[in-house]
Each structure stands twice: as C-alpha cells, then as structure tokens.
JSON list of C-alpha atoms and ligand atoms in Angstrom, two decimals:
[
{"chain": "A", "resi": 1, "resn": "MET", "atom": "CA", "xyz": [1.20, 17.25, -19.19]},
{"chain": "A", "resi": 2, "resn": "ALA", "atom": "CA", "xyz": [4.34, 16.98, -21.82]},
{"chain": "A", "resi": 3, "resn": "GLN", "atom": "CA", "xyz": [5.93, 14.89, -19.07]},
{"chain": "A", "resi": 4, "resn": "SER", "atom": "CA", "xyz": [2.98, 12.25, -18.89]},
{"chain": "A", "resi": 5, "resn": "LEU", "atom": "CA", "xyz": [2.86, 12.33, -22.72]},
{"chain": "A", "resi": 6, "resn": "THR", "atom": "CA", "xyz": [6.53, 11.21, -22.90]},
{"chain": "A", "resi": 7, "resn": "GLN", "atom": "CA", "xyz": [6.23, 8.45, -20.48]},
{"chain": "A", "resi": 8, "resn": "ALA", "atom": "CA", "xyz": [3.11, 7.14, -21.94]},
{"chain": "A", "resi": 9, "resn": "GLN", "atom": "CA", "xyz": [5.14, 7.37, -25.25]},
{"chain": "A", "resi": 10, "resn": "THR", "atom": "CA", "xyz": [7.91, 5.44, -23.73]},
{"chain": "A", "resi": 11, "resn": "ARG", "atom": "CA", "xyz": [5.46, 2.70, -22.18]},
{"chain": "A", "resi": 12, "resn": "ASN", "atom": "CA", "xyz": [4.09, 2.21, -25.83]},
{"chain": "A", "resi": 13, "resn": "ASP", "atom": "CA", "xyz": [7.42, 2.01, -27.28]},
{"chain": "A", "resi": 14, "resn": "TYR", "atom": "CA", "xyz": [8.51, -0.84, -24.62]},
{"chain": "A", "resi": 15, "resn": "GLY", "atom": "CA", "xyz": [5.28, -2.38, -25.23]},
{"chain": "A", "resi": 16, "resn": "MET", "atom": "CA", "xyz": [5.95, -3.27, -28.91]},
{"chain": "A", "resi": 17, "resn": "LEU", "atom": "CA", "xyz": [9.56, -4.47, -27.91]},
{"chain": "A", "resi": 18, "resn": "SER", "atom": "CA", "xyz": [7.99, -6.55, -25.17]},
{"chain": "A", "resi": 19, "resn": "ASP", "atom": "CA", "xyz": [6.45, -9.37, -27.27]},
{"chain": "A", "resi": 20, "resn": "ARG", "atom": "CA", "xyz": [9.30, -11.60, -27.60]},
{"chain": "A", "resi": 21, "resn": "THR", "atom": "CA", "xyz": [10.42, -10.86, -24.13]},
{"chain": "A", "resi": 22, "resn": "ARG", "atom": "CA", "xyz": [6.80, -12.13, -23.04]},
{"chain": "A", "resi": 23, "resn": "MET", "atom": "CA", "xyz": [7.29, -15.15, -25.25]},
{"chain": "A", "resi": 24, "resn": "ARG", "atom": "CA", "xyz": [10.55, -16.12, -23.39]},
{"chain": "A", "resi": 25, "resn": "MET", "atom": "CA", "xyz": [9.06, -15.77, -19.99]},
{"chain": "A", "resi": 26, "resn": "VAL", "atom": "CA", "xyz": [6.27, -18.14, -20.96]},
{"chain": "A", "resi": 27, "resn": "GLU", "atom": "CA", "xyz": [8.71, -20.49, -22.07]},
{"chain": "A", "resi": 28, "resn": "ARG", "atom": "CA", "xyz": [10.65, -20.11, -18.78]},
{"chain": "A", "resi": 29, "resn": "LEU", "atom": "CA", "xyz": [7.24, -20.62, -17.00]},
{"chain": "A", "resi": 30, "resn": "ARG", "atom": "CA", "xyz": [6.62, -23.74, -19.19]},
{"chain": "A", "resi": 31, "resn": "GLN", "atom": "CA", "xyz": [9.99, -25.12, -18.09]},
{"chain": "A", "resi": 32, "resn": "SER", "atom": "CA", "xyz": [9.41, -24.44, -14.41]},
{"chain": "A", "resi": 33, "resn": "GLY", "atom": "CA", "xyz": [6.41, -26.64, -14.48]},
{"chain": "A", "resi": 34, "resn": "VAL", "atom": "CA", "xyz": [3.23, -24.63, -15.48]},
{"chain": "A", "resi": 35, "resn": "LYS", "atom": "CA", "xyz": [1.10, -26.79, -17.71]},
{"chain": "A", "resi": 36, "resn": "ASP", "atom": "CA", "xyz": [-2.08, -25.26, -18.20]},
{"chain": "A", "resi": 37, "resn": "GLU", "atom": "CA", "xyz": [-2.15, -23.41, -21.54]},
{"chain": "A", "resi": 38, "resn": "ARG", "atom": "CA", "xyz": [-5.02, -20.96, -20.72]},
{"chain": "A", "resi": 39, "resn": "VAL", "atom": "CA", "xyz": [-2.83, -19.70, -17.64]},
{"chain": "A", "resi": 40, "resn": "LEU", "atom": "CA", "xyz": [0.41, -19.24, -20.10]},
{"chain": "A", "resi": 41, "resn": "ALA", "atom": "CA", "xyz": [-1.62, -17.55, -22.72]},
{"chain": "A", "resi": 42, "resn": "ALA", "atom": "CA", "xyz": [-3.03, -15.21, -19.94]},
{"chain": "A", "resi": 43, "resn": "LEU", "atom": "CA", "xyz": [0.31, -14.42, -18.80]},
{"chain": "A", "resi": 44, "resn": "TYR", "atom": "CA", "xyz": [1.45, -13.80, -22.62]},
{"chain": "A", "resi": 45, "resn": "GLU", "atom": "CA", "xyz": [-1.21, -11.53, -23.14]},
{"chain": "A", "resi": 46, "resn": "VAL", "atom": "CA", "xyz": [-1.32, -9.23, -20.03]},
{"chain": "A", "resi": 47, "resn": "PRO", "atom": "CA", "xyz": [1.31, -6.40, -20.43]},
{"chain": "A", "resi": 48, "resn": "ARG", "atom": "CA", "xyz": [2.86, -6.86, -17.32]},
{"chain": "A", "resi": 49, "resn": "HIS", "atom": "CA", "xyz": [5.18, -3.82, -17.91]},
{"chain": "A", "resi": 50, "resn": "LEU", "atom": "CA", "xyz": [2.02, -1.45, -17.70]},
{"chain": "A", "resi": 51, "resn": "PHE", "atom": "CA", "xyz": [1.67, -2.78, -13.97]},
{"chain": "A", "resi": 52, "resn": "VAL", "atom": "CA", "xyz": [5.23, -1.69, -12.68]},
{"chain": "A", "resi": 53, "resn": "ASP", "atom": "CA", "xyz": [6.78, 1.65, -12.45]},
{"chain": "A", "resi": 54, "resn": "GLN", "atom": "CA", "xyz": [8.23, 2.90, -15.46]},
{"chain": "A", "resi": 55, "resn": "ALA", "atom": "CA", "xyz": [11.78, 2.90, -14.25]},
{"chain": "A", "resi": 56, "resn": "LEU", "atom": "CA", "xyz": [11.29, -0.85, -13.66]},
{"chain": "A", "resi": 57, "resn": "ALA", "atom": "CA", "xyz": [9.60, -1.66, -17.07]},
{"chain": "A", "resi": 58, "resn": "THR", "atom": "CA", "xyz": [12.70, -3.50, -18.38]},
{"chain": "A", "resi": 59, "resn": "ARG", "atom": "CA", "xyz": [12.71, -5.97, -15.80]},
{"chain": "A", "resi": 60, "resn": "ALA", "atom": "CA", "xyz": [8.94, -6.57, -16.00]},
{"chain": "A", "resi": 61, "resn": "TYR", "atom": "CA", "xyz": [9.27, -9.81, -17.27]},
{"chain": "A", "resi": 62, "resn": "ASP", "atom": "CA", "xyz": [12.08, -11.28, -15.48]},
{"chain": "A", "resi": 63, "resn": "ASP", "atom": "CA", "xyz": [11.14, -13.73, -12.80]},
{"chain": "A", "resi": 64, "resn": "VAL", "atom": "CA", "xyz": [11.31, -11.50, -9.86]},
{"chain": "A", "resi": 65, "resn": "SER", "atom": "CA", "xyz": [9.04, -9.69, -7.76]},
{"chain": "A", "resi": 66, "resn": "LEU", "atom": "CA", "xyz": [9.46, -5.95, -7.94]},
{"chain": "A", "resi": 67, "resn": "PRO", "atom": "CA", "xyz": [8.38, -3.02, -5.62]},
{"chain": "A", "resi": 68, "resn": "ILE", "atom": "CA", "xyz": [4.90, -1.40, -6.29]},
{"chain": "A", "resi": 69, "resn": "GLY", "atom": "CA", "xyz": [5.26, 1.48, -3.56]},
{"chain": "A", "resi": 70, "resn": "HIS", "atom": "CA", "xyz": [3.53, 1.45, 0.15]},
{"chain": "A", "resi": 71, "resn": "GLY", "atom": "CA", "xyz": [6.30, -1.15, 1.01]},
{"chain": "A", "resi": 72, "resn": "GLN", "atom": "CA", "xyz": [4.41, -3.65, -1.35]},
{"chain": "A", "resi": 73, "resn": "THR", "atom": "CA", "xyz": [5.55, -5.84, -4.11]},
{"chain": "A", "resi": 74, "resn": "ILE", "atom": "CA", "xyz": [4.23, -7.54, -7.21]},
{"chain": "A", "resi": 75, "resn": "SER", "atom": "CA", "xyz": [4.52, -11.28, -7.19]},
{"chain": "A", "resi": 76, "resn": "GLN", "atom": "CA", "xyz": [7.08, -12.94, -9.48]},
{"chain": "A", "resi": 77, "resn": "PRO", "atom": "CA", "xyz": [5.44, -14.28, -12.63]},
{"chain": "A", "resi": 78, "resn": "LEU", "atom": "CA", "xyz": [5.88, -18.07, -11.75]},
{"chain": "A", "resi": 79, "resn": "THR", "atom": "CA", "xyz": [4.22, -17.48, -8.40]},
{"chain": "A", "resi": 80, "resn": "VAL", "atom": "CA", "xyz": [1.12, -15.74, -10.18]},
{"chain": "A", "resi": 81, "resn": "ALA", "atom": "CA", "xyz": [1.04, -18.51, -12.78]},
{"chain": "A", "resi": 82, "resn": "ARG", "atom": "CA", "xyz": [1.41, -21.17, -10.24]},
{"chain": "A", "resi": 83, "resn": "MET", "atom": "CA", "xyz": [-1.45, -19.73, -8.03]},
{"chain": "A", "resi": 84, "resn": "THR", "atom": "CA", "xyz": [-3.65, -19.13, -10.86]},
{"chain": "A", "resi": 85, "resn": "GLU", "atom": "CA", "xyz": [-3.33, -22.83, -12.07]},
{"chain": "A", "resi": 86, "resn": "LEU", "atom": "CA", "xyz": [-3.87, -24.07, -8.69]},
{"chain": "A", "resi": 87, "resn": "LEU", "atom": "CA", "xyz": [-7.10, -21.55, -8.54]},
{"chain": "A", "resi": 88, "resn": "PHE", "atom": "CA", "xyz": [-8.48, -22.76, -11.77]},
{"chain": "A", "resi": 89, "resn": "ALA", "atom": "CA", "xyz": [-7.45, -26.44, -11.93]},
{"chain": "A", "resi": 90, "resn": "GLY", "atom": "CA", "xyz": [-8.28, -26.77, -15.46]},
{"chain": "A", "resi": 91, "resn": "ARG", "atom": "CA", "xyz": [-11.88, -25.70, -15.01]},
{"chain": "A", "resi": 92, "resn": "LYS", "atom": "CA", "xyz": [-13.75, -22.49, -15.77]},
{"chain": "A", "resi": 93, "resn": "GLN", "atom": "CA", "xyz": [-14.07, -20.33, -12.73]},
{"chain": "A", "resi": 94, "resn": "GLY", "atom": "CA", "xyz": [-17.29, -18.38, -12.38]},
{"chain": "A", "resi": 95, "resn": "LYS", "atom": "CA", "xyz": [-16.70, -16.09, -9.65]},
{"chain": "A", "resi": 96, "resn": "VAL", "atom": "CA", "xyz": [-13.40, -15.33, -8.22]},
{"chain": "A", "resi": 97, "resn": "LEU", "atom": "CA", "xyz": [-12.27, -12.91, -5.11]},
{"chain": "A", "resi": 98, "resn": "GLU", "atom": "CA", "xyz": [-8.90, -11.90, -4.74]},
{"chain": "A", "resi": 99, "resn": "ILE", "atom": "CA", "xyz": [-7.66, -10.30, -1.67]},
{"chain": "A", "resi": 100, "resn": "GLY", "atom": "CA", "xyz": [-4.74, -7.80, -2.14]},
{"chain": "A", "resi": 101, "resn": "THR", "atom": "CA", "xyz": [-5.11, -6.13, -5.39]},
{"chain": "A", "resi": 102, "resn": "GLY", "atom": "CA", "xyz": [-1.63, -4.36, -5.32]},
{"chain": "A", "resi": 103, "resn": "CYS", "atom": "CA", "xyz": [-0.96, -3.06, -8.54]},
{"chain": "A", "resi": 104, "resn": "GLY", "atom": "CA", "xyz": [-3.71, -5.25, -10.29]},
{"chain": "A", "resi": 105, "resn": "TYR", "atom": "CA", "xyz": [-1.40, -7.42, -12.23]},
{"chain": "A", "resi": 106, "resn": "GLN", "atom": "CA", "xyz": [-3.00, -10.90, -10.64]},
{"chain": "A", "resi": 107, "resn": "THR", "atom": "CA", "xyz": [-6.45, -9.28, -11.21]},
{"chain": "A", "resi": 108, "resn": "ALA", "atom": "CA", "xyz": [-5.72, -8.67, -14.94]},
{"chain": "A", "resi": 109, "resn": "VAL", "atom": "CA", "xyz": [-4.61, -12.37, -15.28]},
{"chain": "A", "resi": 110, "resn": "LEU", "atom": "CA", "xyz": [-7.76, -13.52, -13.42]},
{"chain": "A", "resi": 111, "resn": "LEU", "atom": "CA", "xyz": [-9.96, -11.36, -16.02]},
{"chain": "A", "resi": 112, "resn": "LYS", "atom": "CA", "xyz": [-7.95, -12.81, -19.00]},
{"chain": "A", "resi": 113, "resn": "MET", "atom": "CA", "xyz": [-8.97, -16.36, -17.78]},
{"chain": "A", "resi": 114, "resn": "GLY", "atom": "CA", "xyz": [-12.52, -15.44, -18.13]},
{"chain": "A", "resi": 115, "resn": "ALA", "atom": "CA", "xyz": [-13.41, -15.04, -14.38]},
{"chain": "A", "resi": 116, "resn": "GLU", "atom": "CA", "xyz": [-16.00, -12.55, -12.94]},
{"chain": "A", "resi": 117, "resn": "VAL", "atom": "CA", "xyz": [-13.41, -10.94, -10.55]},
{"chain": "A", "resi": 118, "resn": "TYR", "atom": "CA", "xyz": [-14.00, -8.99, -7.20]},
{"chain": "A", "resi": 119, "resn": "SER", "atom": "CA", "xyz": [-10.55, -7.68, -5.70]},
{"chain": "A", "resi": 120, "resn": "ILE", "atom": "CA", "xyz": [-10.32, -6.14, -2.33]},
{"chain": "A", "resi": 121, "resn": "GLU", "atom": "CA", "xyz": [-7.05, -3.74, -1.33]},
{"chain": "A", "resi": 122, "resn": "ARG", "atom": "CA", "xyz": [-6.53, -2.09, 2.07]},
{"chain": "A", "resi": 123, "resn": "VAL", "atom": "CA", "xyz": [-4.50, 0.81, 0.65]},
{"chain": "A", "resi": 124, "resn": "ALA", "atom": "CA", "xyz": [-6.76, 3.18, -1.20]},
{"chain": "A", "resi": 125, "resn": "ALA", "atom": "CA", "xyz": [-3.60, 4.59, -3.19]},
{"chain": "A", "resi": 126, "resn": "LEU", "atom": "CA", "xyz": [-2.57, 1.30, -4.67]},
{"chain": "A", "resi": 127, "resn": "LEU", "atom": "CA", "xyz": [-6.40, 0.48, -5.54]},
{"chain": "A", "resi": 128, "resn": "ASP", "atom": "CA", "xyz": [-6.12, 3.85, -7.60]},
{"chain": "A", "resi": 129, "resn": "THR", "atom": "CA", "xyz": [-3.13, 2.71, -9.33]},
{"chain": "A", "resi": 130, "resn": "ALA", "atom": "CA", "xyz": [-4.54, -0.66, -9.88]},
{"chain": "A", "resi": 131, "resn": "ARG", "atom": "CA", "xyz": [-7.49, 0.84, -11.56]},
{"chain": "A", "resi": 132, "resn": "GLN", "atom": "CA", "xyz": [-5.05, 3.07, -13.83]},
{"chain": "A", "resi": 133, "resn": "ASN", "atom": "CA", "xyz": [-2.98, 0.09, -14.89]},
{"chain": "A", "resi": 134, "resn": "LEU", "atom": "CA", "xyz": [-6.03, -1.87, -15.49]},
{"chain": "A", "resi": 135, "resn": "ARG", "atom": "CA", "xyz": [-7.65, 0.78, -17.81]},
{"chain": "A", "resi": 136, "resn": "ALA", "atom": "CA", "xyz": [-4.04, 1.27, -19.67]},
{"chain": "A", "resi": 137, "resn": "ALA", "atom": "CA", "xyz": [-4.43, -2.72, -20.22]},
{"chain": "A", "resi": 138, "resn": "ARG", "atom": "CA", "xyz": [-7.75, -2.46, -21.39]},
{"chain": "A", "resi": 139, "resn": "LEU", "atom": "CA", "xyz": [-9.36, -4.66, -18.69]},
{"chain": "A", "resi": 140, "resn": "VAL", "atom": "CA", "xyz": [-11.85, -2.95, -16.81]},
{"chain": "A", "resi": 141, "resn": "HIS", "atom": "CA", "xyz": [-14.53, -5.29, -15.72]},
{"chain": "A", "resi": 142, "resn": "ALA", "atom": "CA", "xyz": [-13.06, -6.09, -12.04]},
{"chain": "A", "resi": 143, "resn": "ARG", "atom": "CA", "xyz": [-14.90, -4.79, -9.28]},
{"chain": "A", "resi": 144, "resn": "LEU", "atom": "CA", "xyz": [-12.33, -3.07, -7.14]},
{"chain": "A", "resi": 145, "resn": "VAL", "atom": "CA", "xyz": [-13.12, -2.56, -3.31]},
{"chain": "A", "resi": 146, "resn": "HIS", "atom": "CA", "xyz": [-11.64, -0.71, -0.80]},
{"chain": "A", "resi": 147, "resn": "GLY", "atom": "CA", "xyz": [-11.43, -2.79, 2.39]},
{"chain": "A", "resi": 148, "resn": "ASP", "atom": "CA", "xyz": [-9.82, -5.38, 4.81]},
{"chain": "A", "resi": 149, "resn": "GLY", "atom": "CA", "xyz": [-9.69, -8.92, 3.11]},
{"chain": "A", "resi": 150, "resn": "HIS", "atom": "CA", "xyz": [-9.85, -10.67, 6.41]},
{"chain": "A", "resi": 151, "resn": "PHE", "atom": "CA", "xyz": [-13.54, -10.48, 6.00]},
{"chain": "A", "resi": 152, "resn": "GLY", "atom": "CA", "xyz": [-13.94, -11.35, 2.46]},
{"chain": "A", "resi": 153, "resn": "LEU", "atom": "CA", "xyz": [-16.78, -10.00, 0.63]},
{"chain": "A", "resi": 154, "resn": "PRO", "atom": "CA", "xyz": [-19.82, -11.76, 2.06]},
{"chain": "A", "resi": 155, "resn": "GLU", "atom": "CA", "xyz": [-22.27, -9.48, -0.03]},
{"chain": "A", "resi": 156, "resn": "ALA", "atom": "CA", "xyz": [-21.09, -10.71, -3.41]},
{"chain": "A", "resi": 157, "resn": "GLY", "atom": "CA", "xyz": [-20.34, -14.33, -2.29]},
{"chain": "A", "resi": 158, "resn": "PRO", "atom": "CA", "xyz": [-20.18, -17.51, -2.50]},
{"chain": "A", "resi": 159, "resn": "PHE", "atom": "CA", "xyz": [-17.14, -17.63, -4.88]},
{"chain": "A", "resi": 160, "resn": "ASP", "atom": "CA", "xyz": [-15.84, -20.51, -6.84]},
{"chain": "A", "resi": 161, "resn": "GLY", "atom": "CA", "xyz": [-12.44, -19.48, -6.37]},
{"chain": "A", "resi": 162, "resn": "ILE", "atom": "CA", "xyz": [-10.64, -17.15, -3.80]},
{"chain": "A", "resi": 163, "resn": "ILE", "atom": "CA", "xyz": [-7.14, -16.19, -3.96]},
{"chain": "A", "resi": 164, "resn": "MET", "atom": "CA", "xyz": [-5.06, -14.05, -1.43]},
{"chain": "A", "resi": 165, "resn": "THR", "atom": "CA", "xyz": [-1.84, -12.52, -2.37]},
{"chain": "A", "resi": 166, "resn": "ALA", "atom": "CA", "xyz": [-0.54, -11.66, 1.18]},
{"chain": "A", "resi": 167, "resn": "ALA", "atom": "CA", "xyz": [0.12, -13.77, 3.87]},
{"chain": "A", "resi": 168, "resn": "ALA", "atom": "CA", "xyz": [-2.09, -14.51, 6.99]},
{"chain": "A", "resi": 169, "resn": "LYS", "atom": "CA", "xyz": [-1.07, -16.07, 10.14]},
{"chain": "A", "resi": 170, "resn": "THR", "atom": "CA", "xyz": [-3.99, -18.26, 10.17]},
{"chain": "A", "resi": 171, "resn": "LEU", "atom": "CA", "xyz": [-6.75, -19.24, 7.90]},
{"chain": "A", "resi": 172, "resn": "PRO", "atom": "CA", "xyz": [-9.52, -16.58, 8.18]},
{"chain": "A", "resi": 173, "resn": "ASP", "atom": "CA", "xyz": [-12.72, -18.37, 9.02]},
{"chain": "A", "resi": 174, "resn": "ALA", "atom": "CA", "xyz": [-14.90, -15.81, 6.93]},
{"chain": "A", "resi": 175, "resn": "LEU", "atom": "CA", "xyz": [-13.41, -16.81, 3.68]},
{"chain": "A", "resi": 176, "resn": "ILE", "atom": "CA", "xyz": [-14.20, -20.41, 4.28]},
{"chain": "A", "resi": 177, "resn": "SER", "atom": "CA", "xyz": [-17.76, -19.46, 4.94]},
{"chain": "A", "resi": 178, "resn": "GLN", "atom": "CA", "xyz": [-17.68, -17.61, 1.48]},
{"chain": "A", "resi": 179, "resn": "LEU", "atom": "CA", "xyz": [-16.38, -20.65, -0.62]},
{"chain": "A", "resi": 180, "resn": "ALA", "atom": "CA", "xyz": [-19.18, -22.13, -2.80]},
{"chain": "A", "resi": 181, "resn": "GLU", "atom": "CA", "xyz": [-19.29, -25.98, -2.88]},
{"chain": "A", "resi": 182, "resn": "GLY", "atom": "CA", "xyz": [-16.61, -27.32, -5.30]},
{"chain": "A", "resi": 183, "resn": "GLY", "atom": "CA", "xyz": [-14.76, -23.88, -4.60]},
{"chain": "A", "resi": 184, "resn": "ARG", "atom": "CA", "xyz": [-10.86, -23.54, -4.14]},
{"chain": "A", "resi": 185, "resn": "LEU", "atom": "CA", "xyz": [-9.00, -21.12, -1.87]},
{"chain": "A", "resi": 186, "resn": "ILE", "atom": "CA", "xyz": [-5.66, -20.38, -2.65]},
{"chain": "A", "resi": 187, "resn": "MET", "atom": "CA", "xyz": [-3.11, -18.69, -0.11]},
{"chain": "A", "resi": 188, "resn": "PRO", "atom": "CA", "xyz": [0.14, -18.31, 1.63]},
{"chain": "A", "resi": 189, "resn": "ILE", "atom": "CA", "xyz": [-0.32, -19.09, 5.57]},
{"chain": "A", "resi": 190, "resn": "GLY", "atom": "CA", "xyz": [2.47, -18.45, 7.98]},
{"chain": "A", "resi": 191, "resn": "ASP", "atom": "CA", "xyz": [4.98, -15.83, 9.56]},
{"chain": "A", "resi": 192, "resn": "ASN", "atom": "CA", "xyz": [8.57, -15.92, 9.08]},
{"chain": "A", "resi": 193, "resn": "GLU", "atom": "CA", "xyz": [8.02, -19.43, 7.29]},
{"chain": "A", "resi": 194, "resn": "GLN", "atom": "CA", "xyz": [5.20, -19.51, 4.78]},
{"chain": "A", "resi": 195, "resn": "HIS", "atom": "CA", "xyz": [3.59, -22.06, 2.62]},
{"chain": "A", "resi": 196, "resn": "LEU", "atom": "CA", "xyz": [1.01, -21.73, -0.07]},
{"chain": "A", "resi": 197, "resn": "TRP", "atom": "CA", "xyz": [-1.94, -23.71, 1.00]},
{"chain": "A", "resi": 198, "resn": "LEU", "atom": "CA", "xyz": [-5.06, -25.21, -1.23]},
{"chain": "A", "resi": 199, "resn": "ILE", "atom": "CA", "xyz": [-8.28, -25.39, 0.64]},
{"chain": "A", "resi": 200, "resn": "GLU", "atom": "CA", "xyz": [-11.13, -27.14, -1.19]},
{"chain": "A", "resi": 201, "resn": "ASN", "atom": "CA", "xyz": [-14.69, -27.12, -0.28]},
{"chain": "A", "resi": 202, "resn": "THR", "atom": "CA", "xyz": [-15.75, -30.77, -1.29]},
{"chain": "A", "resi": 203, "resn": "SER", "atom": "CA", "xyz": [-19.05, -32.46, -0.51]},
{"chain": "A", "resi": 204, "resn": "THR", "atom": "CA", "xyz": [-17.65, -34.37, 2.23]},
{"chain": "A", "resi": 205, "resn": "GLY", "atom": "CA", "xyz": [-15.96, -31.35, 3.93]},
{"chain": "A", "resi": 206, "resn": "LEU", "atom": "CA", "xyz": [-12.89, -29.07, 3.93]},
{"chain": "A", "resi": 207, "resn": "GLN", "atom": "CA", "xyz": [-9.75, -30.62, 2.53]},
{"chain": "A", "resi": 208, "resn": "LYS", "atom": "CA", "xyz": [-6.58, -28.65, 3.25]},
{"chain": "A", "resi": 209, "resn": "THR", "atom": "CA", "xyz": [-3.29, -29.03, 1.16]},
{"chain": "A", "resi": 210, "resn": "ARG", "atom": "CA", "xyz": [0.22, -27.72, 2.18]},
{"chain": "A", "resi": 211, "resn": "LEU", "atom": "CA", "xyz": [2.22, -26.90, -0.86]},
{"chain": "A", "resi": 212, "resn": "ASP", "atom": "CA", "xyz": [5.23, -24.77, -1.95]},
{"chain": "A", "resi": 213, "resn": "PRO", "atom": "CA", "xyz": [7.35, -22.74, 0.78]},
{"chain": "A", "resi": 214, "resn": "VAL", "atom": "CA", "xyz": [6.76, -18.69, -0.31]},
{"chain": "A", "resi": 215, "resn": "LYS", "atom": "CA", "xyz": [7.61, -15.35, 0.62]},
{"chain": "A", "resi": 216, "resn": "PHE", "atom": "CA", "xyz": [4.79, -12.97, 0.51]},
{"chain": "A", "resi": 217, "resn": "VAL", "atom": "CA", "xyz": [4.18, -9.73, 2.26]},
{"chain": "A", "resi": 218, "resn": "PRO", "atom": "CA", "xyz": [1.78, -9.95, 5.58]},
{"chain": "A", "resi": 219, "resn": "LEU", "atom": "CA", "xyz": [-1.79, -9.58, 5.45]},
{"chain": "A", "resi": 220, "resn": "LEU", "atom": "CA", "xyz": [-2.37, -6.66, 7.51]},
{"chain": "A", "resi": 221, "resn": "PRO", "atom": "CA", "xyz": [-5.61, -5.51, 9.35]},
{"chain": "A", "resi": 222, "resn": "GLY", "atom": "CA", "xyz": [-8.01, -2.64, 8.58]},
{"chain": "A", "resi": 223, "resn": "ARG", "atom": "CA", "xyz": [-7.43, -0.05, 5.46]},
{"chain": "A", "resi": 224, "resn": "THR", "atom": "CA", "xyz": [-5.87, 3.15, 4.91]},
{"chain": "B", "resi": 1, "resn": "LIG", "atom": "N1", "xyz": [-1.84, -9.37, -6.39]},
{"chain": "B", "resi": 1, "resn": "LIG", "atom": "C1", "xyz": [-0.66, -8.39, -6.15]},
{"chain": "B", "resi": 1, "resn": "LIG", "atom": "C2", "xyz": [0.19, -8.53, -4.98]},
{"chain": "B", "resi": 1, "resn": "LIG", "atom": "C3", "xyz": [0.23, -7.32, -3.99]},
{"chain": "B", "resi": 1, "resn": "LIG", "atom": "S1", "xyz": [1.21, -7.37, -2.63]},
{"chain": "B", "resi": 1, "resn": "LIG", "atom": "C4", "xyz": [-0.22, -7.66, -7.32]},
{"chain": "B", "resi": 1, "resn": "LIG", "atom": "O1", "xyz": [-0.35, -8.56, -8.61]},
{"chain": "B", "resi": 1, "resn": "LIG", "atom": "O2", "xyz": [0.40, -6.80, -7.46]},
{"chain": "B", "resi": 1, "resn": "LIG", "atom": "C5", "xyz": [-0.07, -7.75, -1.23]},
{"chain": "B", "resi": 1, "resn": "LIG", "atom": "C6", "xyz": [-1.24, -6.81, -1.29]},
{"chain": "B", "resi": 1, "resn": "LIG", "atom": "O3", "xyz": [-2.20, -6.94, -0.19]},
{"chain": "B", "resi": 1, "resn": "LIG", "atom": "C7", "xyz": [-0.73, -5.43, -1.01]},
{"chain": "B", "resi": 1, "resn": "LIG", "atom": "O4", "xyz": [-1.05, -4.47, -2.05]},
{"chain": "B", "resi": 1, "resn": "LIG", "atom": "C8", "xyz": [-1.29, -5.16, 0.40]},
{"chain": "B", "resi": 1, "resn": "LIG", "atom": "O5", "xyz": [-1.88, -3.61, 0.59]},
{"chain": "B", "resi": 1, "resn": "LIG", "atom": "C9", "xyz": [-2.65, -5.91, 0.26]},
{"chain": "B", "resi": 1, "resn": "LIG", "atom": "N2", "xyz": [-3.16, -6.25, 1.50]},
{"chain": "B", "resi": 1, "resn": "LIG", "atom": "C10", "xyz": [-2.44, -6.58, 2.66]},
{"chain": "B", "resi": 1, "resn": "LIG", "atom": "N3", "xyz": [-3.36, -6.82, 3.88]},
{"chain": "B", "resi": 1, "resn": "LIG", "atom": "C11", "xyz": [-4.64, -6.85, 3.21]},
{"chain": "B", "resi": 1, "resn": "LIG", "atom": "C12", "xyz": [-5.97, -6.84, 3.77]},
{"chain": "B", "resi": 1, "resn": "LIG", "atom": "N4", "xyz": [-6.14, -7.05, 4.96]},
{"chain": "B", "resi": 1, "resn": "LIG", "atom": "N5", "xyz": [-6.86, -6.59, 2.99]},
{"chain": "B", "resi": 1, "resn": "LIG", "atom": "C13", "xyz": [-6.58, -6.43, 1.67]},
{"chain": "B", "resi": 1, "resn": "LIG", "atom": "N6", "xyz": [-5.38, -6.03, 0.97]},
{"chain": "B", "resi": 1, "resn": "LIG", "atom": "C14", "xyz": [-4.34, -6.49, 1.77]}
]
C-alpha cells in the first residue's frame, strides 16, 4: 500500500512537470507535418506518462515507441497523431472501432477527439492495464472488449472509423463489412515490410490508398 501511494505521488509530480514537455512534443508533431489542430490538442491534453510504466515516464513524450509488457509496444506520438488525423480527416467522427487497445493511449486520444469509442484487445491483462490507465486519465467512456479484432465487432457496427494498431498480413473482410458509407479504415498491412493503408467506403465503392512505411507488432489470432 505504502509503495503504491509513493508511485502515485511520483506519477503526479511528473504530471505537473510534463506540461512544457507536452508542449514541446506538440511542436515537434507540428514540424513533422501534423496539421489538424484538434489532433494536436488531443495529444497535448492526454497525459501520456500515465500510459507507460513508471520507470519509463521520463521518456513518455519522446518520439519513440515504448514497451508496455506482453511483448507489445505503445506507438510513437507521431504515428498516433498521423493515424488519428487520417481517421478523422478534419471531420467529426461518430462511432470508432479501435483494434489493439494495448495500454489505452490511442483509445484516450480518440476519446479526446469526441468519438464514441469501442476498442478490442486480445490480451486480457493488457485490457485491465488500459482500463486502469484510462481511469487515471479520467477518460472512462470507451467500451473495452476482450476479443480477436480480426472479426471486428459486428454487434456494435457499422463504424464511421476503424483504426487498427497491429499489422495484419491482409485486409480482414469482416472489417470492410462493418464500415459505414463514408467510413474510413486506417491500418498497417504487411509482414516484414509494412505500410499504412487508408480504405474509404465511398458511394462508388472501396478506395484503397497505400501510405507511409511503418513498423507495427503483428495482429495475432485468438485471445489470451
Ligand atoms: N494502440 C496501442 C498499441 C498497442 S500495440 C497503444 O496505444 O498502446 C498493438 C496491440 O494489438 C497489442 O496490445 C496486441 O496485444 C493487440 N493485438 C494483436 N492482435 C490482436 C487481435 N487479433 N485482436 C485484438 N488485439 C490484438
């Protein structure tokens, strides 16, 4: 008990120091080409240090991916910002499905963007951590689901946006069928060589665009 109080205290102290650090992170994102002010504001507002292990808190605002346990990583801020910008495309998104909750950081950014968020994670222990992290950040409105994101979440669809934060080898059919008309799916596809893809469900059919080269952990089958 004494130990966890000390940890919470340290996290809080760091939170107060993090204001300028967060501002610098946002400036770097702007210089790297992120333009959507709502996305920049969301990344400024979400206390990223609450989503990583306390031992890594001082590196939370660097533009690096960091380990979150179970062989998984939290994406670097630029990747989160870029994917969020592509997902929202300057519009307000209603319902968004995230696949790969991880530590819950991307989930928090989506909530800050005002979306109704559903998020699926295959590792139960990570989902628990994400729930605690989101509570610590006072963002509690996401529906967190323990499951295999290959199948999406048909009972809650269709979605205006789908964002996947693990790399699939191919585009899962189930996700396409859960995309609302006008909806946007953003995800990494590939094996050794991966790219971000944007799939738009337009009135004249699917439009697929290959974007930046990326490096994500793989989308794995089943749940544990
Ligand atoms: N958005 C996360 C990134 C986590 S890394 C964050 O901000 O921290 C990718 C996550 O996808 C991992 O937590 C991994 O367990 C999860 N994942 C991998 N395959 C999955 C699947 N089939 N369904 C749901 N989650 C999956």
